[in-house]
Amino acid sequence: MTATVTAPMIRREIGNDGICVLTFDRPDSGANIFDAPTMRNLSDHLDTIEKDPSLRGVIVTSAKKSIFIAGADLKTLLKQAQTGELRAFIAEGQKVFNRLAALQVPTVAAIHGACAGGGYEITLACDYRVASNDPATKIGLPETTLGLVPAWGGATRLPRLLGADIAAEVILKGKLYGAEQALKLGLVDEVIAREQLLEAARKKLDGGKRKISAPKSGMTVVPPTTGGNAAPGRAYEIIRRSGDSSIDESLAMEVDAISELGATDATQNLIRNFFLAEKYRKGSSKIAPEKVAHAAVIGAGIMGSGIAQWLSSRGVSVILRDIDSEAIDRGLANIEKTYADAVKRGLLSVDKAQEGRARIVASTQPGMMRAVQIVIEAASEKLEIKKKIFLDLAAETPPKAILATNTSALPIDDLATTTGVPERVIGLHFFNPVSRMKLIEVVVGRQTSDETRDRAVAFRAADRKTAGGGARFSGFPG
Ligand code: NAD
């Protein structure tokens, strides 16, 4: 191996007052993220800090304009999840953060800017957290929205700091909080103007090492029911057991959970979707947002009727097709029931429900679908049936219509090649019951065009179906 000399990711400065300031400042980048070199760099600094008896305290901070540390390097993380190397990377991070937590001297994180996922977990390994009151400061643990758990100590240290209920609220929802809200929840100890941040951090060190009391047992938050995404359930389990597990046991549960989740298609798709949504959000896509007004759904079974109902409730007119008129009747009854339930639960007015229901036209007859912008196929899970449907769809739909399949297991490419227009074919995988499940996985085939992919992602985001919220935050969880 050749050693390459690179600029450090983290600067270490020790003042006359004996306080060591570690400043994250990734070279040639507007953001700090945790990748293997950054973790190694932190580990090297800790080697020196641990051996220096003259030190009085350590401050962890960032030199970036609007980012503290945005979290783990998700690109590498996805690759590691695919190759099975994730466990080692996570375990190494835990080791380094444990060393920070075990320092004899008090430690404080001075947070300005986005502090998400692994970026917040390093602050949890410090004794104190002070944050700037700047709007750029956003703090949280969004891992579960990507099918992961906070595994650099987040799911272990947060319940010990704030109790299981608050930890569950923060980790299962995966939201990012502004400074004031973070203060209210206890995620930070103090909020102050940016110019006074380091000063306030220095003062905090006077408080000495902080004693974390044993975690309070008992939890009122109920286990999450989040169909396609197993991560909130895994995180919940770790938090629930915080009362009767040691820190080491809890950290081991984190590593197990993240490596097992990382190996699943659901998690890998959520991470891929996050990249697509980010790309779309940043406007690098050349596709202007498109309002979908006309759609078709093929198959009026459990999923097809659910998808038709969901689309129609959002103002989209829907052609619902099945080959079996009894299936159509059952599908329509299902749709009526979902609308009636929504009215009963006060989510929709009677008028809105009627308007929605009226947007669905059901039919057993094939025919041209002139104005349709997207077709979602949800017919029986048989390759030969679906191949024939996609062949017909290529002829029946306008040249730009997206041809999406809701298949759970069949290869998109097999369906795509039949059509002669594979660039328009994509997977949009809904979950049952569609009216309640927020998740849609976007499954890109080998020949799916970037345009189809971007339009499908935009369609999903515009209709508030998200990859578990992945489109809504700008950090990289760790
Ligand atoms: P379902 O059996 O309830 O419905 C399938 C419908 O397709 C039936 O009404 C059938 O008459 C109709 N159909 C068959 N051939 C057709 C054709 N040529 N043209 C039009 N309609 C036709 O099945 P489902 O559970 O709704 O699943 C549909 C698809 O969604 C499958 O690909 C499945 O893998 C996928 N999926 C299911 C779930 C779930 O939880 N059920 C979740 C995600 C995805």
Short mmCIF file of C-alpha atoms and ligand atoms in Angstrom, two decimals:
data_model
loop_
_atom_site.label_atom_id
_atom_site.label_comp_id
_atom_site.label_asym_id
_atom_site.label_seq_id
_atom_site.Cartn_x
_atom_site.Cartn_y
_atom_site.Cartn_z
CA MET A 1 0.00 0.00 0.00
CA THR A 2 1.32 3.47 -0.76
CA ALA A 3 0.82 6.14 1.82
CA THR A 4 -0.69 9.31 0.44
CA VAL A 5 -0.20 12.56 2.23
CA THR A 6 -3.50 14.36 2.47
CA ALA A 7 -4.59 17.49 4.25
CA PRO A 8 -6.16 16.58 7.59
CA MET A 9 -9.94 16.42 7.89
CA ILE A 10 -9.72 17.69 11.45
CA ARG A 11 -7.36 20.39 12.83
CA ARG A 12 -6.06 20.18 16.36
CA GLU A 13 -5.13 23.36 18.20
CA ILE A 14 -4.15 23.55 21.85
CA GLY A 15 -4.32 26.95 23.53
CA ASN A 16 -2.34 28.31 26.49
CA ASP A 17 -5.39 27.56 28.60
CA GLY A 18 -4.89 23.82 27.99
CA ILE A 19 -8.04 23.50 25.92
CA CYS A 20 -7.79 21.44 22.76
CA VAL A 21 -10.04 22.48 19.88
CA LEU A 22 -10.73 19.86 17.22
CA THR A 23 -12.07 21.64 14.14
CA PHE A 24 -13.67 19.53 11.40
CA ASP A 25 -12.75 21.15 8.09
CA ARG A 26 -12.82 18.70 5.19
CA PRO A 27 -10.50 20.05 2.47
CA ASP A 28 -12.08 21.31 -0.76
CA SER A 29 -15.62 20.78 0.44
CA GLY A 30 -18.44 22.85 1.90
CA ALA A 31 -19.47 19.95 4.12
CA ASN A 32 -17.95 17.72 6.75
CA ILE A 33 -18.87 14.07 6.54
CA PHE A 34 -17.64 10.99 8.34
CA ASP A 35 -15.74 8.63 6.08
CA ALA A 36 -12.95 6.21 6.94
CA PRO A 37 -10.12 8.82 6.58
CA THR A 38 -12.01 11.25 8.85
CA MET A 39 -12.52 8.54 11.44
CA ARG A 40 -8.80 7.64 11.25
CA ASN A 41 -7.87 11.29 11.60
CA LEU A 42 -10.04 11.59 14.71
CA SER A 43 -8.48 8.43 16.10
CA ASP A 44 -4.96 9.87 15.55
CA HIS A 45 -5.89 13.08 17.37
CA LEU A 46 -7.26 11.03 20.26
CA ASP A 47 -3.92 9.17 20.47
CA THR A 48 -2.26 12.52 21.21
CA ILE A 49 -5.02 13.87 23.46
CA GLU A 50 -5.11 10.75 25.63
CA LYS A 51 -1.36 11.09 26.28
CA ASP A 52 -1.33 14.79 27.13
CA PRO A 53 -1.71 15.32 30.89
CA SER A 54 -1.64 19.11 30.52
CA LEU A 55 -5.03 19.26 28.79
CA ARG A 56 -8.08 20.70 30.62
CA GLY A 57 -10.75 19.96 28.08
CA VAL A 58 -11.67 19.29 24.44
CA ILE A 59 -13.99 21.22 22.15
CA VAL A 60 -15.31 19.61 18.94
CA THR A 61 -16.41 22.09 16.30
CA SER A 62 -16.57 22.80 12.54
CA ALA A 63 -15.11 25.50 10.31
CA LYS A 64 -17.86 25.22 7.69
CA LYS A 65 -20.38 27.94 6.96
CA SER A 66 -23.56 25.96 7.39
CA ILE A 67 -22.58 22.42 8.32
CA PHE A 68 -21.25 21.00 11.55
CA ILE A 69 -21.00 17.38 10.39
CA ALA A 70 -23.69 16.15 8.03
CA GLY A 71 -23.24 12.50 9.00
CA ALA A 72 -21.67 9.37 7.57
CA ASP A 73 -20.56 9.18 3.97
CA LEU A 74 -23.68 7.52 2.56
CA LYS A 75 -22.12 6.59 -0.79
CA THR A 76 -19.47 4.50 0.93
CA LEU A 77 -22.02 3.23 3.40
CA LEU A 78 -24.25 1.95 0.58
CA LYS A 79 -21.29 0.21 -1.06
CA GLN A 80 -20.31 -1.35 2.26
CA ALA A 81 -23.88 -2.46 2.85
CA GLN A 82 -23.78 -4.24 -0.52
CA THR A 83 -20.43 -5.91 0.09
CA GLY A 84 -20.94 -6.80 3.75
CA GLU A 85 -18.19 -4.45 4.97
CA LEU A 86 -20.57 -2.21 6.90
CA ARG A 87 -20.15 -3.99 10.23
CA ALA A 88 -16.41 -3.26 10.42
CA PHE A 89 -16.82 0.42 9.50
CA ILE A 90 -19.54 0.92 12.11
CA ALA A 91 -17.66 -1.01 14.79
CA GLU A 92 -14.55 1.08 14.16
CA GLY A 93 -16.60 4.29 14.51
CA GLN A 94 -18.04 3.07 17.81
CA LYS A 95 -14.53 2.37 19.09
CA VAL A 96 -13.32 5.86 18.23
CA PHE A 97 -16.40 7.56 19.74
CA ASN A 98 -16.04 5.42 22.87
CA ARG A 99 -12.49 6.75 23.26
CA LEU A 100 -13.81 10.30 23.01
CA ALA A 101 -16.48 9.52 25.61
CA ALA A 102 -13.88 7.95 27.93
CA LEU A 103 -11.46 10.91 27.98
CA GLN A 104 -10.54 12.00 31.49
CA VAL A 105 -11.06 15.66 30.61
CA PRO A 106 -14.47 17.25 29.97
CA THR A 107 -15.58 17.54 26.36
CA VAL A 108 -18.08 19.77 24.59
CA ALA A 109 -19.44 20.00 21.05
CA ALA A 110 -19.90 23.52 19.68
CA ILE A 111 -22.52 23.00 16.98
CA HIS A 112 -23.23 25.41 14.17
CA GLY A 113 -24.97 24.17 11.02
CA ALA A 114 -26.36 20.78 10.03
CA CYS A 115 -25.59 18.18 12.67
CA ALA A 116 -27.20 14.95 11.54
CA GLY A 117 -26.79 11.24 12.08
CA GLY A 118 -23.15 10.44 12.83
CA GLY A 119 -22.59 14.20 13.11
CA TYR A 120 -24.88 14.30 16.13
CA GLU A 121 -23.61 10.99 17.48
CA ILE A 122 -20.09 12.38 17.95
CA THR A 123 -21.63 15.16 20.05
CA LEU A 124 -23.41 12.52 22.16
CA ALA A 125 -19.98 11.11 22.96
CA CYS A 126 -19.12 14.54 24.44
CA ASP A 127 -20.16 15.68 27.90
CA TYR A 128 -21.97 18.81 26.70
CA ARG A 129 -23.54 20.27 23.55
CA VAL A 130 -23.96 23.96 22.80
CA ALA A 131 -25.56 25.10 19.55
CA SER A 132 -25.75 28.33 17.60
CA ASN A 133 -29.19 29.88 17.23
CA ASP A 134 -28.57 30.24 13.48
CA PRO A 135 -31.29 28.91 11.12
CA ALA A 136 -28.59 26.72 9.51
CA THR A 137 -28.32 24.72 12.74
CA LYS A 138 -30.40 21.57 12.35
CA ILE A 139 -29.96 18.67 14.69
CA GLY A 140 -31.22 15.10 14.65
CA LEU A 141 -30.86 11.42 13.90
CA PRO A 142 -32.58 10.68 10.56
CA GLU A 143 -31.12 7.18 10.12
CA THR A 144 -34.40 5.26 10.47
CA THR A 145 -35.87 7.17 7.52
CA LEU A 146 -33.17 5.50 5.43
CA GLY A 147 -33.76 2.03 6.78
CA LEU A 148 -30.81 2.29 9.21
CA VAL A 149 -30.42 2.78 12.95
CA PRO A 150 -28.12 5.31 14.64
CA ALA A 151 -25.26 2.91 15.27
CA TRP A 152 -22.37 5.11 16.38
CA GLY A 153 -23.88 5.21 19.83
CA GLY A 154 -26.98 7.28 19.00
CA ALA A 155 -29.54 4.62 19.93
CA THR A 156 -27.49 3.84 23.06
CA ARG A 157 -26.49 7.27 24.41
CA LEU A 158 -29.66 9.24 23.66
CA PRO A 159 -31.99 7.15 25.87
CA ARG A 160 -29.38 7.33 28.64
CA LEU A 161 -29.24 11.11 28.27
CA LEU A 162 -32.93 11.94 27.82
CA GLY A 163 -34.92 8.82 28.71
CA ALA A 164 -36.39 6.20 26.41
CA ASP A 165 -39.51 8.15 25.40
CA ILE A 166 -37.77 11.26 24.08
CA ALA A 167 -35.10 9.12 22.44
CA ALA A 168 -37.82 7.10 20.70
CA GLU A 169 -39.58 10.26 19.53
CA VAL A 170 -36.36 11.63 18.04
CA ILE A 171 -34.99 8.42 16.55
CA LEU A 172 -38.20 6.84 15.21
CA LYS A 173 -39.42 10.02 13.54
CA GLY A 174 -35.95 10.85 12.25
CA LYS A 175 -36.67 14.59 12.10
CA LEU A 176 -34.11 17.36 12.15
CA TYR A 177 -34.79 20.06 14.74
CA GLY A 178 -33.90 23.74 14.84
CA ALA A 179 -31.75 24.89 17.77
CA GLU A 180 -34.60 26.06 20.01
CA GLN A 181 -36.56 22.85 19.56
CA ALA A 182 -33.40 20.83 20.11
CA LEU A 183 -32.89 22.71 23.38
CA LYS A 184 -36.46 22.02 24.50
CA LEU A 185 -36.05 18.29 23.83
CA GLY A 186 -32.68 18.25 25.61
CA LEU A 187 -30.69 17.38 22.49
CA VAL A 188 -28.45 20.34 23.34
CA ASP A 189 -27.67 22.03 26.66
CA GLU A 190 -27.49 25.63 25.53
CA VAL A 191 -28.31 27.79 22.52
CA ILE A 192 -26.35 30.95 21.86
CA ALA A 193 -25.41 33.41 19.09
CA ARG A 194 -22.87 31.99 16.68
CA GLU A 195 -20.18 34.53 17.65
CA GLN A 196 -20.38 33.40 21.28
CA LEU A 197 -20.43 29.70 20.56
CA LEU A 198 -16.79 28.87 21.37
CA GLU A 199 -16.84 31.11 24.40
CA ALA A 200 -19.94 29.32 25.72
CA ALA A 201 -18.32 25.96 24.98
CA ARG A 202 -15.23 26.92 27.02
CA LYS A 203 -17.45 27.89 29.94
CA LYS A 204 -19.25 24.55 29.80
CA LEU A 205 -15.92 22.79 30.33
CA ASP A 206 -15.77 24.38 33.79
CA GLY A 207 -18.61 22.05 34.77
CA GLY A 208 -16.20 19.08 34.64
CA LYS A 209 -17.10 15.58 33.46
CA ARG A 210 -20.82 15.00 33.33
CA LYS A 211 -22.37 12.11 35.19
CA ILE A 212 -24.97 10.28 33.14
CA SER A 213 -27.38 8.55 35.46
CA ALA A 214 -28.52 5.00 34.75
CA PRO A 215 -31.27 5.01 32.12
CA LYS A 216 -34.76 5.24 33.45
CA SER A 217 -36.65 2.07 32.70
CA GLY A 218 -40.20 2.09 31.42
CA MET A 219 -41.42 3.52 28.17
CA THR A 220 -44.80 4.79 27.08
CA VAL A 221 -44.08 5.10 23.36
CA VAL A 222 -45.64 2.14 21.56
CA PRO A 223 -43.75 0.07 18.98
CA PRO A 224 -43.90 1.49 15.46
CA THR A 225 -45.81 -0.22 12.66
CA THR A 226 -43.95 0.77 9.54
CA GLY A 227 -44.54 -1.95 6.96
CA GLY A 228 -41.75 -1.88 4.43
CA ASN A 229 -39.10 -0.25 6.62
CA ALA A 230 -37.88 -2.46 9.48
CA ALA A 231 -35.48 0.16 10.88
CA PRO A 232 -37.82 2.00 13.31
CA GLY A 233 -38.75 -1.37 14.86
CA ARG A 234 -35.09 -2.30 15.33
CA ALA A 235 -34.27 1.11 16.83
CA TYR A 236 -37.29 0.84 19.12
CA GLU A 237 -36.04 -2.50 20.44
CA ILE A 238 -32.59 -1.08 21.27
CA ILE A 239 -34.14 1.92 23.05
CA ARG A 240 -36.65 -0.25 24.92
CA ARG A 241 -33.83 -2.38 26.26
CA SER A 242 -31.71 0.59 27.34
CA GLY A 243 -32.94 0.14 30.92
CA ASP A 244 -31.53 -3.36 31.25
CA SER A 245 -28.53 -3.43 28.93
CA SER A 246 -24.99 -2.18 29.45
CA ILE A 247 -23.55 0.40 27.06
CA ASP A 248 -21.45 -2.31 25.40
CA GLU A 249 -24.45 -4.62 24.98
CA SER A 250 -26.48 -1.79 23.52
CA LEU A 251 -23.69 -0.81 21.11
CA ALA A 252 -23.48 -4.44 20.00
CA MET A 253 -27.23 -4.37 19.27
CA GLU A 254 -26.69 -1.24 17.17
CA VAL A 255 -23.99 -2.94 15.07
CA ASP A 256 -26.12 -6.06 14.58
CA ALA A 257 -29.16 -4.00 13.59
CA ILE A 258 -27.37 -1.75 11.10
CA SER A 259 -25.47 -4.57 9.41
CA GLU A 260 -28.59 -6.72 9.10
CA LEU A 261 -30.71 -3.82 7.85
CA GLY A 262 -27.97 -2.71 5.47
CA ALA A 263 -28.02 -6.09 3.77
CA THR A 264 -31.72 -5.76 2.83
CA ASP A 265 -33.02 -4.48 -0.50
CA ALA A 266 -35.48 -2.21 1.33
CA THR A 267 -32.67 -0.27 3.04
CA GLN A 268 -30.46 -0.14 -0.03
CA ASN A 269 -33.39 1.18 -2.04
CA LEU A 270 -34.16 3.80 0.58
CA ILE A 271 -30.56 5.04 0.40
CA ARG A 272 -30.62 5.08 -3.40
CA ASN A 273 -33.91 6.95 -3.30
CA PHE A 274 -32.33 9.46 -0.96
CA PHE A 275 -29.64 10.22 -3.55
CA LEU A 276 -32.25 10.61 -6.27
CA ALA A 277 -34.39 12.87 -4.12
CA GLU A 278 -31.33 14.95 -3.18
CA LYS A 279 -30.42 15.31 -6.81
CA TYR A 280 -33.94 16.38 -7.61
CA ARG A 281 -34.05 18.78 -4.66
CA LYS A 282 -30.81 20.42 -5.69
CA GLY A 283 -32.27 21.00 -9.13
CA SER A 284 -29.51 19.19 -10.99
CA SER A 285 -32.26 17.40 -12.87
CA LYS A 286 -33.27 19.17 -16.04
CA ILE A 287 -36.83 17.92 -15.77
CA ALA A 288 -39.34 20.57 -14.77
CA PRO A 289 -41.80 19.36 -12.13
CA GLU A 290 -44.78 17.80 -13.81
CA LYS A 291 -48.26 17.74 -12.36
CA VAL A 292 -49.74 14.32 -12.93
CA ALA A 293 -53.45 14.71 -13.74
CA HIS A 294 -54.18 11.47 -15.62
CA ALA A 295 -53.10 7.99 -14.65
CA ALA A 296 -54.08 4.39 -15.24
CA VAL A 297 -53.91 1.44 -12.89
CA ILE A 298 -53.87 -2.11 -14.25
CA GLY A 299 -55.34 -4.68 -11.88
CA ALA A 300 -58.12 -3.85 -9.42
CA GLY A 301 -57.00 -6.21 -6.66
CA ILE A 302 -55.78 -5.27 -3.18
CA MET A 303 -52.94 -3.09 -4.42
CA GLY A 304 -54.49 -1.74 -7.63
CA SER A 305 -57.65 -0.56 -5.88
CA GLY A 306 -55.54 0.99 -3.11
CA ILE A 307 -53.32 2.83 -5.60
CA ALA A 308 -56.35 4.05 -7.63
CA GLN A 309 -58.00 5.34 -4.46
CA TRP A 310 -54.84 7.12 -3.34
CA LEU A 311 -54.31 8.76 -6.74
CA SER A 312 -57.95 9.83 -7.06
CA SER A 313 -57.91 11.34 -3.56
CA ARG A 314 -55.06 13.58 -4.77
CA GLY A 315 -56.93 14.95 -7.73
CA VAL A 316 -55.66 12.51 -10.37
CA SER A 317 -58.21 11.01 -12.76
CA VAL A 318 -57.70 7.27 -12.98
CA ILE A 319 -58.54 4.55 -15.49
CA LEU A 320 -58.76 1.35 -13.45
CA ARG A 321 -58.54 -1.82 -15.53
CA ASP A 322 -58.96 -5.47 -14.73
CA ILE A 323 -59.86 -8.46 -16.89
CA ASP A 324 -62.35 -9.75 -14.36
CA SER A 325 -65.57 -7.80 -13.73
CA GLU A 326 -65.98 -9.36 -10.29
CA ALA A 327 -62.50 -8.13 -9.42
CA ILE A 328 -63.55 -4.66 -10.56
CA ASP A 329 -66.62 -4.81 -8.31
CA ARG A 330 -64.52 -5.90 -5.34
CA GLY A 331 -61.93 -3.21 -6.12
CA LEU A 332 -64.56 -0.47 -6.29
CA ALA A 333 -66.11 -1.67 -3.03
CA ASN A 334 -62.65 -1.49 -1.49
CA ILE A 335 -62.26 2.08 -2.77
CA GLU A 336 -65.68 3.06 -1.37
CA LYS A 337 -64.68 1.63 1.98
CA THR A 338 -61.37 3.52 2.10
CA TYR A 339 -63.15 6.78 1.27
CA ALA A 340 -65.87 6.06 3.87
CA ASP A 341 -63.20 5.36 6.52
CA ALA A 342 -61.43 8.63 5.67
CA VAL A 343 -64.71 10.51 6.11
CA LYS A 344 -65.41 8.71 9.39
CA ARG A 345 -61.95 9.60 10.69
CA GLY A 346 -62.48 13.24 9.77
CA LEU A 347 -59.69 13.21 7.16
CA LEU A 348 -61.99 14.06 4.23
CA SER A 349 -65.35 15.80 3.80
CA VAL A 350 -68.22 13.85 2.23
CA ASP A 351 -68.01 16.11 -0.85
CA LYS A 352 -64.27 15.60 -1.29
CA ALA A 353 -64.72 11.85 -0.95
CA GLN A 354 -67.43 11.86 -3.63
CA GLU A 355 -65.30 14.00 -5.94
CA GLY A 356 -62.37 11.63 -5.43
CA ARG A 357 -64.44 8.52 -6.06
CA ALA A 358 -65.84 10.08 -9.25
CA ARG A 359 -62.33 10.46 -10.70
CA ILE A 360 -62.03 6.69 -11.11
CA VAL A 361 -63.35 5.09 -14.28
CA ALA A 362 -63.22 1.30 -14.13
CA SER A 363 -63.25 -0.98 -17.13
CA THR A 364 -62.61 -4.53 -18.28
CA GLN A 365 -62.05 -3.42 -21.86
CA PRO A 366 -58.65 -2.71 -23.39
CA GLY A 367 -58.33 0.52 -25.33
CA MET A 368 -56.21 3.58 -25.99
CA MET A 369 -55.29 5.65 -22.93
CA ARG A 370 -54.71 8.99 -24.59
CA ALA A 371 -54.00 11.53 -21.86
CA VAL A 372 -52.37 9.17 -19.40
CA GLN A 373 -49.00 10.36 -17.99
CA ILE A 374 -48.28 7.33 -15.84
CA VAL A 375 -49.52 3.76 -15.73
CA ILE A 376 -49.08 1.69 -12.61
CA GLU A 377 -49.41 -2.02 -13.19
CA ALA A 378 -50.64 -3.99 -10.17
CA ALA A 379 -51.91 -7.17 -11.79
CA SER A 380 -51.34 -10.73 -10.57
CA GLU A 381 -47.71 -11.57 -9.78
CA LYS A 382 -47.03 -13.72 -12.85
CA LEU A 383 -44.29 -12.85 -15.30
CA GLU A 384 -46.22 -13.99 -18.40
CA ILE A 385 -49.32 -11.95 -17.43
CA LYS A 386 -47.24 -8.84 -16.77
CA LYS A 387 -45.17 -9.23 -19.95
CA LYS A 388 -48.32 -9.26 -22.04
CA ILE A 389 -49.69 -6.23 -20.16
CA PHE A 390 -46.48 -4.25 -20.76
CA LEU A 391 -46.43 -5.18 -24.42
CA ASP A 392 -50.00 -3.84 -24.75
CA LEU A 393 -49.25 -0.75 -22.67
CA ALA A 394 -46.44 0.27 -25.02
CA ALA A 395 -49.04 0.45 -27.81
CA GLU A 396 -51.93 1.93 -25.85
CA THR A 397 -50.19 4.83 -24.08
CA PRO A 398 -48.77 8.17 -25.26
CA PRO A 399 -45.06 8.03 -26.17
CA LYS A 400 -43.94 9.75 -22.96
CA ALA A 401 -46.07 7.91 -20.42
CA ILE A 402 -44.17 6.28 -17.55
CA LEU A 403 -44.86 2.54 -17.39
CA ALA A 404 -44.49 1.49 -13.78
CA THR A 405 -44.89 -1.89 -12.17
CA ASN A 406 -45.77 -2.58 -8.56
CA THR A 407 -44.22 -6.03 -8.66
CA SER A 408 -42.70 -7.22 -5.42
CA ALA A 409 -40.28 -9.70 -6.88
CA LEU A 410 -40.23 -9.92 -10.68
CA PRO A 411 -37.24 -8.38 -12.47
CA ILE A 412 -38.07 -4.98 -13.99
CA ASP A 413 -35.73 -5.69 -16.91
CA ASP A 414 -37.74 -8.75 -18.01
CA LEU A 415 -40.85 -6.61 -18.32
CA ALA A 416 -39.00 -3.67 -19.83
CA THR A 417 -37.47 -5.58 -22.73
CA THR A 418 -40.88 -6.84 -23.89
CA THR A 419 -42.16 -3.33 -24.43
CA GLY A 420 -39.65 -2.07 -26.97
CA VAL A 421 -39.55 1.10 -24.85
CA PRO A 422 -37.51 -0.10 -21.84
CA GLU A 423 -36.43 3.46 -21.05
CA ARG A 424 -39.99 4.23 -19.93
CA VAL A 425 -40.30 1.26 -17.59
CA ILE A 426 -39.64 1.54 -13.86
CA GLY A 427 -40.69 -0.06 -10.59
CA LEU A 428 -42.90 1.85 -8.17
CA HIS A 429 -43.37 -0.45 -5.24
CA PHE A 430 -46.24 0.54 -2.96
CA PHE A 431 -47.05 -1.04 0.36
CA ASN A 432 -50.31 -2.38 1.70
CA PRO A 433 -52.53 -0.63 2.76
CA VAL A 434 -51.66 2.09 0.27
CA SER A 435 -53.81 4.75 1.94
CA ARG A 436 -51.78 4.48 5.14
CA MET A 437 -48.28 3.53 4.01
CA LYS A 438 -46.11 6.51 3.17
CA LEU A 439 -43.43 4.54 1.44
CA ILE A 440 -42.96 3.96 -2.28
CA GLU A 441 -39.76 2.31 -3.39
CA VAL A 442 -38.50 3.39 -6.77
CA VAL A 443 -36.81 0.48 -8.55
CA VAL A 444 -34.71 1.51 -11.51
CA GLY A 445 -34.17 -1.03 -14.28
CA ARG A 446 -30.98 -1.38 -16.28
CA GLN A 447 -32.46 0.53 -19.20
CA THR A 448 -34.70 2.98 -17.32
CA SER A 449 -33.83 6.46 -18.59
CA ASP A 450 -32.71 9.21 -16.22
CA GLU A 451 -35.75 11.18 -17.34
CA THR A 452 -38.18 8.40 -16.36
CA ARG A 453 -36.37 7.96 -13.06
CA ASP A 454 -36.44 11.69 -12.25
CA ARG A 455 -40.10 12.02 -13.25
CA ALA A 456 -41.04 9.00 -11.12
CA VAL A 457 -39.18 10.39 -8.11
CA ALA A 458 -40.83 13.77 -8.62
CA PHE A 459 -44.26 12.15 -8.96
CA ARG A 460 -43.75 10.34 -5.69
CA ALA A 461 -42.46 13.39 -3.85
CA ALA A 462 -45.18 15.68 -5.22
CA ASP A 463 -47.81 13.36 -3.86
CA ARG A 464 -46.22 13.21 -0.46
CA LYS A 465 -45.26 9.65 -0.71
CA THR A 466 -41.65 9.59 0.30
CA ALA A 467 -38.88 7.19 0.98
CA GLY A 468 -39.75 7.42 4.62
CA GLY A 469 -39.02 11.14 4.59
CA GLY A 470 -35.72 10.75 2.81
CA ALA A 471 -36.49 13.62 0.48
CA ARG A 472 -37.03 16.02 3.29
CA PHE A 473 -33.67 16.34 4.98
CA SER A 474 -30.39 17.48 3.66
CA GLY A 475 -27.95 15.64 5.87
CA PHE A 476 -26.28 12.29 5.60
CA PRO A 477 -27.19 10.04 8.47
CA GLY A 478 -24.61 7.78 10.01
P1 NAD B 1 -54.50 -9.31 -6.33
O1 NAD B 1 -54.52 -10.77 -6.65
O2 NAD B 1 -55.31 -8.81 -5.18
O3 NAD B 1 -54.90 -8.49 -7.61
C1 NAD B 1 -54.43 -8.77 -8.90
C2 NAD B 1 -55.52 -8.37 -9.88
O4 NAD B 1 -54.95 -8.38 -11.19
C3 NAD B 1 -56.72 -9.32 -9.91
O5 NAD B 1 -57.91 -8.59 -9.68
C4 NAD B 1 -56.68 -9.90 -11.32
O6 NAD B 1 -57.99 -10.12 -11.85
C5 NAD B 1 -55.97 -8.79 -12.08
N1 NAD B 1 -55.40 -9.20 -13.34
C6 NAD B 1 -54.84 -10.38 -13.71
N2 NAD B 1 -54.44 -10.33 -14.99
C7 NAD B 1 -54.75 -9.10 -15.46
C8 NAD B 1 -54.60 -8.44 -16.72
N3 NAD B 1 -54.04 -9.05 -17.76
N4 NAD B 1 -55.04 -7.17 -16.84
C9 NAD B 1 -55.62 -6.55 -15.81
N5 NAD B 1 -55.80 -7.11 -14.60
C10 NAD B 1 -55.37 -8.37 -14.43
O7 NAD B 1 -52.95 -8.97 -6.13
P2 NAD B 1 -52.28 -7.76 -5.27
O8 NAD B 1 -52.00 -8.27 -3.91
O9 NAD B 1 -53.05 -6.51 -5.45
O10 NAD B 1 -50.87 -7.63 -5.99
C11 NAD B 1 -50.75 -7.02 -7.25
C12 NAD B 1 -49.29 -6.72 -7.52
O11 NAD B 1 -48.78 -5.90 -6.48
C13 NAD B 1 -48.39 -7.93 -7.56
O12 NAD B 1 -47.41 -7.74 -8.54
C14 NAD B 1 -47.77 -7.97 -6.19
O13 NAD B 1 -46.49 -8.57 -6.18
C15 NAD B 1 -47.64 -6.50 -5.89
N6 NAD B 1 -47.59 -6.13 -4.47
C16 NAD B 1 -48.46 -6.67 -3.57
C17 NAD B 1 -48.44 -6.26 -2.24
C18 NAD B 1 -49.40 -6.83 -1.21
O14 NAD B 1 -49.18 -6.59 -0.01
N7 NAD B 1 -50.46 -7.51 -1.61
C19 NAD B 1 -47.53 -5.28 -1.84
C20 NAD B 1 -46.68 -4.71 -2.79
C21 NAD B 1 -46.74 -5.14 -4.10
#
